[in-house]
Amino acid sequence: SLDGEQFIVYTEYNSINIIAVDTENASLVEKVKINGQEGTLSVKDSMTSVVWIKDNHLFTIQGQVSTNEAIKMAEGVKFIK
């Protein structure tokens, strides 16, 4: 991170795009529910990632935050068609 600042990256993809989350050697990988949608929560090094799909869109949140904070941020995403 830059000068000790934390950052959070939010990304939305059309689900035609396929992304891979690097979970090799992750300290945590588990299935989670994000507003009723199945997702994956992972922690690798100090980076927490949440990935989920809704209405043919793939969403990711990544940052140096706790798993609870990452899930709360993911649950706060409002998808507008």
Coordinates of N, CA, C and O in Angstrom, one line a residue:
S1 N 0.8 -1.2 0.0 CA 0.0 0.0 0.0 C 0.9 1.2 0.0 O 2.0 1.2 0.4
L2 N 0.3 2.3 -0.4 CA 1.1 3.6 -0.5 C 1.2 4.3 0.8 O 0.1 4.7 1.4
D3 N 2.4 4.5 1.3 CA 2.6 5.2 2.6 C 1.7 4.7 3.7 O 1.1 5.5 4.5
G4 N 1.4 3.4 3.8 CA 0.6 2.9 4.8 C -0.9 3.1 4.7 O -1.7 2.7 5.5
E5 N -1.3 3.7 3.5 CA -2.7 3.9 3.3 C -3.3 2.6 2.8 O -2.7 1.9 2.1
Q6 N -4.6 2.4 3.3 CA -5.3 1.2 2.8 C -6.1 1.6 1.6 O -6.4 2.7 1.4
F7 N -6.3 0.6 0.8 CA -7.2 0.8 -0.4 C -8.1 -0.3 -0.6 O -7.9 -1.4 -0.1
I8 N -9.2 0.0 -1.3 CA -10.3 -1.0 -1.6 C -10.5 -0.9 -3.0 O -10.7 0.2 -3.6
V9 N -10.6 -2.0 -3.7 CA -10.9 -2.0 -5.2 C -12.2 -2.7 -5.4 O -12.4 -3.9 -4.9
Y10 N -13.1 -2.0 -6.0 CA -14.4 -2.6 -6.4 C -14.5 -2.7 -7.9 O -14.1 -1.7 -8.6
T11 N -14.9 -3.9 -8.4 CA -14.9 -4.1 -9.8 C -16.2 -4.8 -10.2 O -16.7 -5.7 -9.5
E12 N -16.8 -4.4 -11.3 CA -18.0 -5.1 -11.8 C -17.7 -5.5 -13.3 O -17.2 -4.7 -14.0
Y13 N -17.9 -6.8 -13.6 CA -17.7 -7.3 -14.9 C -19.0 -7.8 -15.5 O -19.8 -8.4 -14.8
N14 N -19.2 -7.7 -16.8 CA -20.2 -8.5 -17.5 C -19.7 -9.9 -17.3 O -18.6 -10.2 -17.5
S15 N -20.6 -10.8 -17.0 CA -20.1 -12.2 -16.7 C -19.6 -12.9 -17.9 O -19.1 -14.1 -17.7
I16 N -19.7 -12.3 -19.1 CA -19.0 -12.9 -20.2 C -17.5 -13.0 -19.8 O -16.8 -13.9 -20.2
N17 N -17.0 -12.0 -19.1 CA -15.6 -12.0 -18.6 C -15.4 -13.1 -17.5 O -16.3 -13.2 -16.7
I18 N -14.4 -13.9 -17.6 CA -14.1 -14.8 -16.6 C -12.8 -14.3 -15.9 O -11.8 -14.0 -16.5
I19 N -12.9 -14.3 -14.6 CA -11.7 -13.9 -13.8 C -11.4 -15.0 -12.9 O -12.2 -15.8 -12.5
A20 N -10.1 -15.1 -12.5 CA -9.7 -16.1 -11.6 C -9.1 -15.3 -10.3 O -8.4 -14.4 -10.5
V21 N -9.6 -15.7 -9.2 CA -9.0 -15.2 -8.0 C -7.9 -16.1 -7.5 O -8.1 -17.3 -7.4
D22 N -6.8 -15.6 -7.3 CA -5.6 -16.4 -6.8 C -5.8 -16.8 -5.4 O -5.7 -16.0 -4.5
T23 N -6.2 -18.1 -5.2 CA -6.4 -18.6 -3.9 C -5.3 -19.6 -3.4 O -5.3 -20.1 -2.4
E24 N -4.2 -19.8 -4.3 CA -3.1 -20.6 -3.9 C -2.4 -20.1 -2.7 O -2.1 -18.9 -2.7
N25 N -2.2 -20.9 -1.7 CA -1.6 -20.5 -0.5 C -2.4 -19.5 0.3 O -1.9 -18.8 1.2
A26 N -3.7 -19.3 0.0 CA -4.5 -18.4 0.8 C -4.7 -19.0 2.2 O -4.8 -20.2 2.4
S27 N -4.8 -18.1 3.2 CA -5.0 -18.5 4.5 C -6.5 -18.8 4.8 O -6.8 -19.5 5.8
L28 N -7.4 -18.4 3.9 CA -8.8 -18.6 4.1 C -9.5 -18.6 2.7 O -9.2 -17.7 1.9
V29 N -10.3 -19.6 2.5 CA -11.2 -19.6 1.3 C -12.5 -20.3 1.7 O -12.5 -21.4 2.2
E30 N -13.6 -19.5 1.6 CA -14.9 -20.1 2.0 C -16.0 -19.5 1.2 O -15.9 -18.4 0.7
K31 N -17.1 -20.3 1.1 CA -18.3 -19.9 0.4 C -19.0 -18.9 1.4 O -19.1 -19.2 2.6
V32 N -19.6 -17.9 0.8 CA -20.4 -16.9 1.6 C -21.6 -16.6 0.8 O -21.7 -16.8 -0.4
K33 N -22.6 -16.0 1.4 CA -23.8 -15.5 0.8 C -23.8 -14.0 0.8 O -23.6 -13.4 1.9
I34 N -23.9 -13.4 -0.4 CA -24.0 -11.9 -0.5 C -25.4 -11.6 -1.0 O -25.7 -11.9 -2.1
N35 N -26.2 -11.1 -0.1 CA -27.6 -10.8 -0.5 C -28.3 -11.9 -1.2 O -29.0 -11.8 -2.2
G36 N -28.1 -13.1 -0.7 CA -28.7 -14.3 -1.2 C -28.0 -15.0 -2.4 O -28.4 -16.1 -2.8
Q37 N -26.9 -14.3 -2.8 CA -26.1 -14.9 -4.0 C -24.9 -15.6 -3.4 O -24.3 -15.1 -2.5
E38 N -24.6 -16.7 -4.0 CA -23.4 -17.4 -3.5 C -22.1 -16.7 -4.0 O -22.0 -16.2 -5.1
G39 N -21.2 -16.6 -3.1 CA -19.9 -15.9 -3.4 C -18.7 -16.7 -2.7 O -18.9 -17.7 -2.0
T40 N -17.6 -16.2 -3.0 CA -16.4 -16.7 -2.4 C -15.6 -15.6 -1.7 O -15.4 -14.6 -2.2
L41 N -15.2 -15.9 -0.4 CA -14.4 -15.0 0.4 C -13.0 -15.7 0.5 O -12.9 -16.9 0.8
S42 N -12.0 -14.9 0.3 CA -10.6 -15.4 0.5 C -9.7 -14.4 1.1 O -10.0 -13.2 1.0
V43 N -8.7 -14.9 1.8 CA -7.7 -14.0 2.4 C -6.4 -14.6 2.0 O -6.1 -15.8 2.2
K44 N -5.5 -13.7 1.4 CA -4.2 -14.1 1.0 C -3.3 -13.0 1.3 O -3.5 -11.9 0.9
D45 N -2.2 -13.3 2.0 CA -1.3 -12.3 2.6 C -2.2 -11.4 3.4 O -2.9 -11.8 4.3
S46 N -2.3 -10.1 3.2 CA -3.1 -9.2 4.0 C -4.3 -8.7 3.1 O -5.0 -7.8 3.5
M47 N -4.6 -9.4 2.0 CA -5.6 -8.9 1.0 C -6.8 -9.8 1.2 O -6.8 -11.1 1.0
T48 N -8.0 -9.2 1.5 CA -9.3 -9.9 1.6 C -10.0 -9.7 0.3 O -10.0 -8.6 -0.2
S49 N -10.6 -10.8 -0.3 CA -11.3 -10.7 -1.6 C -12.7 -11.3 -1.4 O -12.8 -12.4 -0.7
V50 N -13.7 -10.7 -2.0 CA -15.1 -11.3 -2.0 C -15.5 -11.2 -3.5 O -15.3 -10.1 -4.2
V51 N -15.9 -12.3 -4.0 CA -16.3 -12.4 -5.4 C -17.7 -13.0 -5.5 O -18.0 -14.0 -4.8
W52 N -18.7 -12.4 -6.2 CA -20.0 -13.0 -6.3 C -20.6 -12.6 -7.7 O -20.2 -11.6 -8.3
I53 N -21.7 -13.3 -8.1 CA -22.4 -13.0 -9.3 C -23.8 -12.7 -9.0 O -24.5 -13.3 -8.2
K54 N -24.3 -11.7 -9.7 CA -25.8 -11.3 -9.6 C -26.2 -10.8 -11.0 O -25.5 -10.0 -11.6
D55 N -27.3 -11.4 -11.5 CA -27.9 -10.9 -12.7 C -26.9 -10.9 -13.9 O -26.8 -9.8 -14.6
N56 N -26.1 -11.9 -14.0 CA -25.1 -12.0 -15.1 C -24.0 -11.0 -15.0 O -23.4 -10.7 -16.0
H57 N -23.8 -10.5 -13.8 CA -22.6 -9.6 -13.6 C -21.8 -10.2 -12.5 O -22.3 -10.8 -11.5
L58 N -20.5 -10.1 -12.6 CA -19.6 -10.6 -11.6 C -19.0 -9.4 -10.9 O -18.6 -8.4 -11.5
F59 N -19.0 -9.5 -9.6 CA -18.5 -8.4 -8.7 C -17.4 -8.8 -7.9 O -17.4 -10.0 -7.4
T60 N -16.4 -7.9 -7.6 CA -15.3 -8.2 -6.7 C -15.1 -7.0 -5.8 O -15.2 -5.9 -6.3
I61 N -14.7 -7.3 -4.6 CA -14.2 -6.3 -3.7 C -12.9 -6.9 -3.1 O -12.9 -8.0 -2.7
Q62 N -11.9 -6.1 -3.2 CA -10.6 -6.5 -2.6 C -10.0 -5.4 -1.8 O -10.1 -4.2 -2.2
G63 N -9.4 -5.7 -0.7 CA -8.7 -4.7 0.1 C -8.1 -5.3 1.3 O -8.3 -6.4 1.7
Q64 N -7.4 -4.4 2.0 CA -6.7 -4.8 3.2 C -7.6 -4.5 4.4 O -7.5 -3.5 5.1
V65 N -8.7 -5.2 4.4 CA -9.8 -5.1 5.4 C -10.1 -6.4 6.0 O -9.7 -7.5 5.5
S66 N -10.9 -6.4 7.1 CA -11.3 -7.6 7.7 C -12.3 -8.4 6.9 O -12.9 -7.8 6.0
T67 N -12.5 -9.6 7.1 CA -13.5 -10.4 6.3 C -14.9 -9.8 6.6 O -15.6 -9.7 5.6
N68 N -15.1 -9.4 7.8 CA -16.5 -8.8 8.1 C -16.7 -7.5 7.3 O -17.8 -7.3 6.8
E69 N -15.6 -6.7 7.3 CA -15.8 -5.4 6.6 C -16.0 -5.7 5.1 O -16.8 -5.0 4.4
A70 N -15.3 -6.7 4.5 CA -15.4 -7.0 3.1 C -16.8 -7.5 2.8 O -17.4 -7.1 1.8
I71 N -17.3 -8.3 3.6 CA -18.7 -8.8 3.4 C -19.7 -7.7 3.5 O -20.7 -7.6 2.7
K72 N -19.6 -6.8 4.5 CA -20.5 -5.7 4.7 C -20.5 -4.8 3.4 O -21.5 -4.3 3.0
M73 N -19.3 -4.5 2.9 CA -19.2 -3.7 1.7 C -19.9 -4.4 0.5 O -20.6 -3.8 -0.2
A74 N -19.6 -5.7 0.4 CA -20.3 -6.5 -0.7 C -21.8 -6.4 -0.6 O -22.5 -6.2 -1.6
E75 N -22.3 -6.6 0.7 CA -23.7 -6.6 0.9 C -24.3 -5.2 0.6 O -25.5 -5.0 0.4
G76 N -23.5 -4.1 0.7 CA -23.9 -2.8 0.5 C -24.0 -2.4 -1.0 O -24.5 -1.3 -1.3
V77 N -23.4 -3.2 -1.9 CA -23.4 -2.9 -3.3 C -24.9 -3.0 -3.8 O -25.6 -4.0 -3.6
K78 N -25.3 -1.9 -4.5 CA -26.7 -1.9 -5.1 C -26.5 -2.1 -6.6 O -25.9 -1.3 -7.2
F79 N -27.1 -3.1 -7.1 CA -27.0 -3.4 -8.5 C -28.2 -2.8 -9.2 O -29.3 -3.1 -8.9
I80 N -27.9 -1.9 -10.1 CA -29.0 -1.2 -10.9 C -28.9 -1.6 -12.3 O -27.9 -1.4 -13.0
K81 N -30.0 -2.2 -12.8 CA -30.0 -2.7 -14.2 C -30.1 -1.5 -15.2 O -30.8 -0.5 -14.9

